[in-house]
Short mmCIF file of C-alpha atoms in Angstrom, two decimals:
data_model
loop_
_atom_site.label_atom_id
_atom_site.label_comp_id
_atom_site.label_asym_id
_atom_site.label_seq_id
_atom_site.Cartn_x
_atom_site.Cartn_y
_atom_site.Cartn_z
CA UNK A 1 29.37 20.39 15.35
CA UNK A 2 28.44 17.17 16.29
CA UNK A 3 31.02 14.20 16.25
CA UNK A 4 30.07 11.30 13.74
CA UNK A 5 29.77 9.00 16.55
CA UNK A 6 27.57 11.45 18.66
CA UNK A 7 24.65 11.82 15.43
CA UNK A 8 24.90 8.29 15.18
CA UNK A 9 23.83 7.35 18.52
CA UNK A 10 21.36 10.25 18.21
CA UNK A 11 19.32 8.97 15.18
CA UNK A 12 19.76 5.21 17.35
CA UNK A 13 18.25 6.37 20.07
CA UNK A 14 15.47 8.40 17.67
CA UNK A 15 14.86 5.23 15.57
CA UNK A 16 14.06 3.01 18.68
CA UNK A 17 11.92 5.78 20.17
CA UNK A 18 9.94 5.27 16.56
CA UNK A 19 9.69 2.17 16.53
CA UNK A 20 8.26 2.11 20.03
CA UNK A 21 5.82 4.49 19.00
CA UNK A 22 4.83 2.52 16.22
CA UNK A 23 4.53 -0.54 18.14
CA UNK A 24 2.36 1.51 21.08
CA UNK A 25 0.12 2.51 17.97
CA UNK A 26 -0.01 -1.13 16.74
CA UNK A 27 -1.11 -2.95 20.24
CA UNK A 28 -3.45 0.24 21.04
CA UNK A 29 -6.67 -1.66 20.84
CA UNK A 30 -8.39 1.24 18.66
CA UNK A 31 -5.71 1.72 16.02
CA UNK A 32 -5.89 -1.65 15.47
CA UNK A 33 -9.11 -1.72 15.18
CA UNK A 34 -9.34 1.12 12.69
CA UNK A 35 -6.53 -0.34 10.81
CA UNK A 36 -8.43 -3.85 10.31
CA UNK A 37 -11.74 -1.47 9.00
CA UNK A 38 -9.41 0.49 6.83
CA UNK A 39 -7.97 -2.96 5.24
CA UNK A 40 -11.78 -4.34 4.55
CA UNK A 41 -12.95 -1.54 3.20
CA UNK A 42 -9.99 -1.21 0.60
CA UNK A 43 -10.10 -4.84 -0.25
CA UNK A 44 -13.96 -4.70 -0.24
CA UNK A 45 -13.10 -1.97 -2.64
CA UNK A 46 -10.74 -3.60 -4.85
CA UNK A 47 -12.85 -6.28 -5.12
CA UNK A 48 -16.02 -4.03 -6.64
CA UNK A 49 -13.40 -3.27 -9.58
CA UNK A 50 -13.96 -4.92 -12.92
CA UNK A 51 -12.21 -8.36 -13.16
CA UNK A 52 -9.48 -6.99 -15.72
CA UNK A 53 -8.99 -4.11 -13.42
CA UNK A 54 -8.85 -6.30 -10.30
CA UNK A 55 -6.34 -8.23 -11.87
CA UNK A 56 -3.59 -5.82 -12.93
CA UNK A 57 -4.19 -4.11 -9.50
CA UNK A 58 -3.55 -7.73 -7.68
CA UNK A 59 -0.34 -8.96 -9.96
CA UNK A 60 1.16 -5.33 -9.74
CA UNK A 61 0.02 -3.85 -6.48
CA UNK A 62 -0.32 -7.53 -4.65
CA UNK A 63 1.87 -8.97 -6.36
CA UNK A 64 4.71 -6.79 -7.07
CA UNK A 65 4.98 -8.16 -10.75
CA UNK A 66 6.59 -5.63 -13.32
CA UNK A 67 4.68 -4.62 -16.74
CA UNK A 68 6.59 -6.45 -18.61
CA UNK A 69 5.87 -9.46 -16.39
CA UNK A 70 1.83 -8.91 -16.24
CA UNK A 71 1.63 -8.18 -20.10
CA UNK A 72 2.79 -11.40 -20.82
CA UNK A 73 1.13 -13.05 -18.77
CA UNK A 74 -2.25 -11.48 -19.53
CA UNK A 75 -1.37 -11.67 -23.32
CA UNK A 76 -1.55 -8.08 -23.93
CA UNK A 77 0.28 -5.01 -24.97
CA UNK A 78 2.28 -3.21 -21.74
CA UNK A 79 0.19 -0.15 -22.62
CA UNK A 80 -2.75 -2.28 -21.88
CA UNK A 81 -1.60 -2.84 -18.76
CA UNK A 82 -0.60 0.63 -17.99
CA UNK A 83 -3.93 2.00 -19.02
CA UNK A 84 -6.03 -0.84 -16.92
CA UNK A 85 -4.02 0.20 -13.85
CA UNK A 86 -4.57 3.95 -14.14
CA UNK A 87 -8.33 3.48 -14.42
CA UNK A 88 -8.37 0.94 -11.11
CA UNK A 89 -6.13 3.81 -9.22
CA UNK A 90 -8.46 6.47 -10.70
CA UNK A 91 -11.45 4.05 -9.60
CA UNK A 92 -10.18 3.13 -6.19
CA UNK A 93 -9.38 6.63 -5.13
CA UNK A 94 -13.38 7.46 -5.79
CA UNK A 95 -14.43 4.63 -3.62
CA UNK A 96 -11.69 5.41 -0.76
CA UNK A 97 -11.90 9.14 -0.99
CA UNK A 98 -12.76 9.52 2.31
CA UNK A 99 -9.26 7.38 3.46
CA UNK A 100 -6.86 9.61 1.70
#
């Protein structure tokens, strides 16, 4: 068995080689580039939605507000906003089929 101190510095040393990974990925010219396609088409995307649709999408996705929150706000039952939300996911995943 491993000591406690010995798995520690393991998963160190395997966290920085991840994040170096990640960054290599990040300044690769390409991946960036596919990443700032991939973020235009699903904004492009979420901007095709219906307006109520767009907007539970951008307070609860965007935003990070709760139901509770966005009902409120919107003047409508939570259900509402439950049901508008499931209908932009179901819409969105339609238009970015091809991402998932």
């Amino acid at each position: 068995m491993k000591s406690s101190a010995k798995k520690l510095q393991d998963n160190t040393i395997s966290n920085e080689i991840q994040e170096y990974n990640t960054m290599n990925e990040m300044e690769n010219p390409e991946s960036v580039f596919i990443q700032k396609q991939r973020q235009k088409r699903i904004v492009k995307a979420i901007n095709s939605l219906k307006p109520k649709l767009k907007e539970v999408v951008m307070m609860y996705e965007i935003e990070g507000l709760s139901y509770e929150y966005i009902a409120k706000e919107l003047n409508c039952p939570m259900g509402t906003v439950k049901s508008r939300l499931f209908n932009a996911k179901k819409e969105l995943a339609i238009l970015l089929e091809d991402l998932l």
